[in-house]
Amino acid sequence: MLLVDYELSPSWNRRQLADWSQATETSLRYDSFLGDIVFRADDADFSARWGWVPVLDFGLSLKNALEHVERDAQVVTIEFTESDAVIRLEPVGHKVKLTASYVPEVATVEYADLVDVTYQFLGRLIEDLIAHQPGLERNPVIVATLEAIRQRR
C-alpha cells in the first residue's frame, strides 16, 4: 500500500493574507500551510510528523522529483525546509527505491503508482487550501499546479 497524505497544523496556519491570489511562490511554499506529512510505502513509514513541514512545498517537491527521476533516470533528493532531513528517490527500472535520512526503512514502489498517489495528494491538498483561503484559486502557482494535475489525468 502506498499513501501520501497530510495534516495541517492549526497552530501554524492562523496566518491570513489580505489577498491569497497575490501570494508569492516563496510565501506559499515555505511560509504557509505547515503541518505533518504522512508517507508510507507498504511497511516502510517515511512520514514527517514534525508539525512544521511546509506541506505544499513537499507536494510540489515530490512532483518535481518524480519528473526528474523519469527524465534523468538518476537519484533525486527531496530536502525538507529548515531541516537536514531528506528523502531519496532512486530509479530502479520501472520502480523507485525510497530511503530517508531520518528513518532506517527502505521501500521499492512502482514509479507509476507513486506518480498517481502524488498527483492525488496535490489535488486533495489544493482543494482543501482553496476551500479555506479565499482568492487562492486565482494564485498563479495554484493555477499552474491545478493545470498540471488536470493534464496528468
mmCIF file of C-alpha atoms in Angstrom:
data_model
loop_
_atom_site.group_PDB
_atom_site.id
_atom_site.type_symbol
_atom_site.label_atom_id
_atom_site.label_comp_id
_atom_site.label_asym_id
_atom_site.label_seq_id
_atom_site.Cartn_x
_atom_site.Cartn_y
_atom_site.Cartn_z
ATOM 1 C CA MET A 1 0.000 0.000 0.000
ATOM 2 C CA LEU A 2 1.228 3.468 -0.904
ATOM 3 C CA LEU A 3 -0.018 6.536 0.969
ATOM 4 C CA VAL A 4 0.921 10.204 0.710
ATOM 5 C CA ASP A 5 -1.238 12.465 2.856
ATOM 6 C CA TYR A 6 -1.064 15.478 5.163
ATOM 7 C CA GLU A 7 -2.408 17.013 8.331
ATOM 8 C CA LEU A 8 -2.308 20.792 8.571
ATOM 9 C CA SER A 9 -1.297 22.159 11.944
ATOM 10 C CA PRO A 10 -3.856 24.677 13.249
ATOM 11 C CA SER A 11 -1.255 26.454 15.381
ATOM 12 C CA TRP A 12 0.935 27.207 12.355
ATOM 13 C CA ASN A 13 -1.881 28.104 9.973
ATOM 14 C CA ARG A 14 -3.627 31.033 11.592
ATOM 15 C CA ARG A 15 -1.967 33.413 9.158
ATOM 16 C CA GLN A 16 -4.413 35.177 6.861
ATOM 17 C CA LEU A 17 -3.230 37.160 3.874
ATOM 18 C CA ALA A 18 -5.268 40.083 2.604
ATOM 19 C CA ASP A 19 -5.095 38.619 -0.901
ATOM 20 C CA TRP A 20 -4.045 34.994 -1.377
ATOM 21 C CA SER A 21 -4.238 35.449 -5.149
ATOM 22 C CA GLN A 22 -1.130 37.652 -4.928
ATOM 23 C CA ALA A 23 0.925 35.489 -2.546
ATOM 24 C CA THR A 24 4.395 34.750 -3.897
ATOM 25 C CA GLU A 25 5.551 31.235 -4.656
ATOM 26 C CA THR A 26 8.074 31.550 -1.830
ATOM 27 C CA SER A 27 5.366 32.516 0.638
ATOM 28 C CA LEU A 28 3.068 29.691 -0.483
ATOM 29 C CA ARG A 29 5.777 27.042 -0.465
ATOM 30 C CA TYR A 30 7.703 27.922 2.674
ATOM 31 C CA ASP A 31 5.697 30.242 4.941
ATOM 32 C CA SER A 32 2.166 28.863 4.646
ATOM 33 C CA PHE A 33 0.302 25.596 5.165
ATOM 34 C CA LEU A 34 2.562 23.909 7.705
ATOM 35 C CA GLY A 35 1.852 20.540 9.260
ATOM 36 C CA ASP A 36 2.687 16.855 9.023
ATOM 37 C CA ILE A 37 3.386 14.622 6.056
ATOM 38 C CA VAL A 38 2.109 11.050 6.082
ATOM 39 C CA PHE A 39 4.161 8.951 3.640
ATOM 40 C CA ARG A 40 4.002 5.174 3.770
ATOM 41 C CA ALA A 41 5.017 2.507 1.289
ATOM 42 C CA ASP A 42 3.952 -0.951 2.418
ATOM 43 C CA ASP A 43 5.585 -1.460 5.841
ATOM 44 C CA ALA A 44 8.014 1.468 5.477
ATOM 45 C CA ASP A 45 6.999 4.755 7.087
ATOM 46 C CA PHE A 46 8.665 7.909 5.762
ATOM 47 C CA SER A 47 6.189 10.230 7.489
ATOM 48 C CA ALA A 48 7.392 13.580 8.779
ATOM 49 C CA ARG A 49 5.172 14.288 11.771
ATOM 50 C CA TRP A 50 7.046 17.335 12.966
ATOM 51 C CA GLY A 51 4.157 19.809 12.872
ATOM 52 C CA TRP A 52 6.045 22.416 10.844
ATOM 53 C CA VAL A 53 6.655 20.810 7.429
ATOM 54 C CA PRO A 54 5.611 23.136 4.554
ATOM 55 C CA VAL A 55 3.019 20.765 3.117
ATOM 56 C CA LEU A 56 2.533 22.443 -0.274
ATOM 57 C CA ASP A 57 6.298 22.609 -0.762
ATOM 58 C CA PHE A 58 6.594 18.896 0.000
ATOM 59 C CA GLY A 59 3.921 18.023 -2.567
ATOM 60 C CA LEU A 60 5.449 20.202 -5.272
ATOM 61 C CA SER A 61 8.944 18.919 -4.456
ATOM 62 C CA LEU A 62 7.786 15.303 -4.705
ATOM 63 C CA LYS A 63 6.075 16.022 -8.042
ATOM 64 C CA ASN A 64 9.214 17.726 -9.386
ATOM 65 C CA ALA A 65 11.465 14.947 -8.074
ATOM 66 C CA LEU A 66 9.397 12.325 -9.876
ATOM 67 C CA GLU A 67 9.644 14.322 -13.104
ATOM 68 C CA HIS A 68 13.455 14.356 -12.711
ATOM 69 C CA VAL A 69 13.537 10.624 -11.987
ATOM 70 C CA GLU A 70 11.606 9.960 -15.190
ATOM 71 C CA ARG A 71 13.616 12.377 -17.333
ATOM 72 C CA ASP A 72 17.140 11.842 -15.991
ATOM 73 C CA ALA A 73 16.964 8.320 -14.510
ATOM 74 C CA GLN A 74 19.147 9.491 -11.615
ATOM 75 C CA VAL A 75 18.812 9.598 -7.841
ATOM 76 C CA VAL A 76 16.852 12.651 -6.706
ATOM 77 C CA THR A 77 16.785 14.063 -3.187
ATOM 78 C CA ILE A 78 13.920 15.957 -1.571
ATOM 79 C CA GLU A 79 15.159 18.228 1.197
ATOM 80 C CA PHE A 80 12.851 19.296 3.988
ATOM 81 C CA THR A 81 12.824 23.040 4.624
ATOM 82 C CA GLU A 82 14.576 24.105 7.845
ATOM 83 C CA SER A 83 15.968 20.599 8.361
ATOM 84 C CA ASP A 84 18.782 18.280 7.346
ATOM 85 C CA ALA A 85 16.240 15.521 6.694
ATOM 86 C CA VAL A 86 15.959 14.192 3.140
ATOM 87 C CA ILE A 87 14.059 11.578 1.165
ATOM 88 C CA ARG A 88 15.903 9.896 -1.709
ATOM 89 C CA LEU A 89 14.217 8.540 -4.827
ATOM 90 C CA GLU A 90 16.354 6.130 -6.826
ATOM 91 C CA PRO A 91 15.080 4.796 -10.149
ATOM 92 C CA VAL A 92 15.273 1.014 -10.482
ATOM 93 C CA GLY A 93 13.770 0.066 -13.835
ATOM 94 C CA HIS A 94 10.062 0.944 -13.680
ATOM 95 C CA LYS A 95 10.254 1.270 -9.918
ATOM 96 C CA VAL A 96 11.549 3.804 -7.415
ATOM 97 C CA LYS A 97 13.564 2.897 -4.337
ATOM 98 C CA LEU A 98 12.702 5.162 -1.396
ATOM 99 C CA THR A 99 15.046 5.892 1.505
ATOM 100 C CA ALA A 100 15.234 8.713 4.036
ATOM 101 C CA SER A 101 17.889 10.170 6.290
ATOM 102 C CA TYR A 102 15.605 10.170 9.338
ATOM 103 C CA VAL A 103 14.336 6.566 9.293
ATOM 104 C CA PRO A 104 16.090 3.269 8.518
ATOM 105 C CA GLU A 105 13.326 1.967 6.231
ATOM 106 C CA VAL A 106 13.691 1.175 2.545
ATOM 107 C CA ALA A 107 10.836 0.612 0.108
ATOM 108 C CA THR A 108 10.591 -0.004 -3.606
ATOM 109 C CA VAL A 109 7.388 1.043 -5.363
ATOM 110 C CA GLU A 110 6.113 1.224 -8.913
ATOM 111 C CA TYR A 111 7.008 4.585 -10.434
ATOM 112 C CA ALA A 112 3.537 4.999 -11.970
ATOM 113 C CA ASP A 113 1.845 4.276 -8.632
ATOM 114 C CA LEU A 114 3.949 6.884 -6.834
ATOM 115 C CA VAL A 115 3.180 9.456 -9.526
ATOM 116 C CA ASP A 116 -0.559 8.725 -9.268
ATOM 117 C CA VAL A 117 -0.547 8.990 -5.476
ATOM 118 C CA THR A 118 1.485 12.213 -5.616
ATOM 119 C CA TYR A 119 -0.919 13.907 -8.013
ATOM 120 C CA GLN A 120 -3.901 12.736 -5.946
ATOM 121 C CA PHE A 121 -2.201 14.169 -2.848
ATOM 122 C CA LEU A 122 -1.614 17.530 -4.529
ATOM 123 C CA GLY A 123 -5.182 17.645 -5.818
ATOM 124 C CA ARG A 124 -6.678 16.970 -2.373
ATOM 125 C CA LEU A 125 -4.336 19.433 -0.702
ATOM 126 C CA ILE A 126 -5.043 22.257 -3.127
ATOM 127 C CA GLU A 127 -8.810 21.687 -2.990
ATOM 128 C CA ASP A 128 -8.624 21.865 0.812
ATOM 129 C CA LEU A 129 -6.486 25.007 0.766
ATOM 130 C CA ILE A 130 -8.759 26.738 -1.752
ATOM 131 C CA ALA A 131 -11.802 25.912 0.373
ATOM 132 C CA HIS A 132 -10.258 27.686 3.367
ATOM 133 C CA GLN A 133 -8.293 30.533 1.765
ATOM 134 C CA PRO A 134 -10.433 32.848 -0.410
ATOM 135 C CA GLY A 135 -8.619 34.034 -3.524
ATOM 136 C CA LEU A 136 -6.107 31.200 -3.536
ATOM 137 C CA GLU A 137 -7.820 29.659 -6.576
ATOM 138 C CA ARG A 138 -6.605 32.687 -8.594
ATOM 139 C CA ASN A 139 -2.981 32.454 -7.475
ATOM 140 C CA PRO A 140 -0.685 31.710 -10.467
ATOM 141 C CA VAL A 141 1.224 28.982 -8.587
ATOM 142 C CA ILE A 142 -2.011 27.222 -7.668
ATOM 143 C CA VAL A 143 -3.486 27.676 -11.159
ATOM 144 C CA ALA A 144 -0.348 26.159 -12.760
ATOM 145 C CA THR A 145 -0.344 23.230 -10.337
ATOM 146 C CA LEU A 146 -4.028 22.515 -10.954
ATOM 147 C CA GLU A 147 -3.383 22.601 -14.700
ATOM 148 C CA ALA A 148 -0.534 20.083 -14.321
ATOM 149 C CA ILE A 149 -2.847 17.827 -12.307
ATOM 150 C CA ARG A 150 -5.591 18.083 -14.955
ATOM 151 C CA GLN A 151 -3.125 17.265 -17.741
ATOM 152 C CA ARG A 152 -1.931 14.225 -15.827
ATOM 153 C CA ARG A 153 -5.436 12.740 -15.563
#
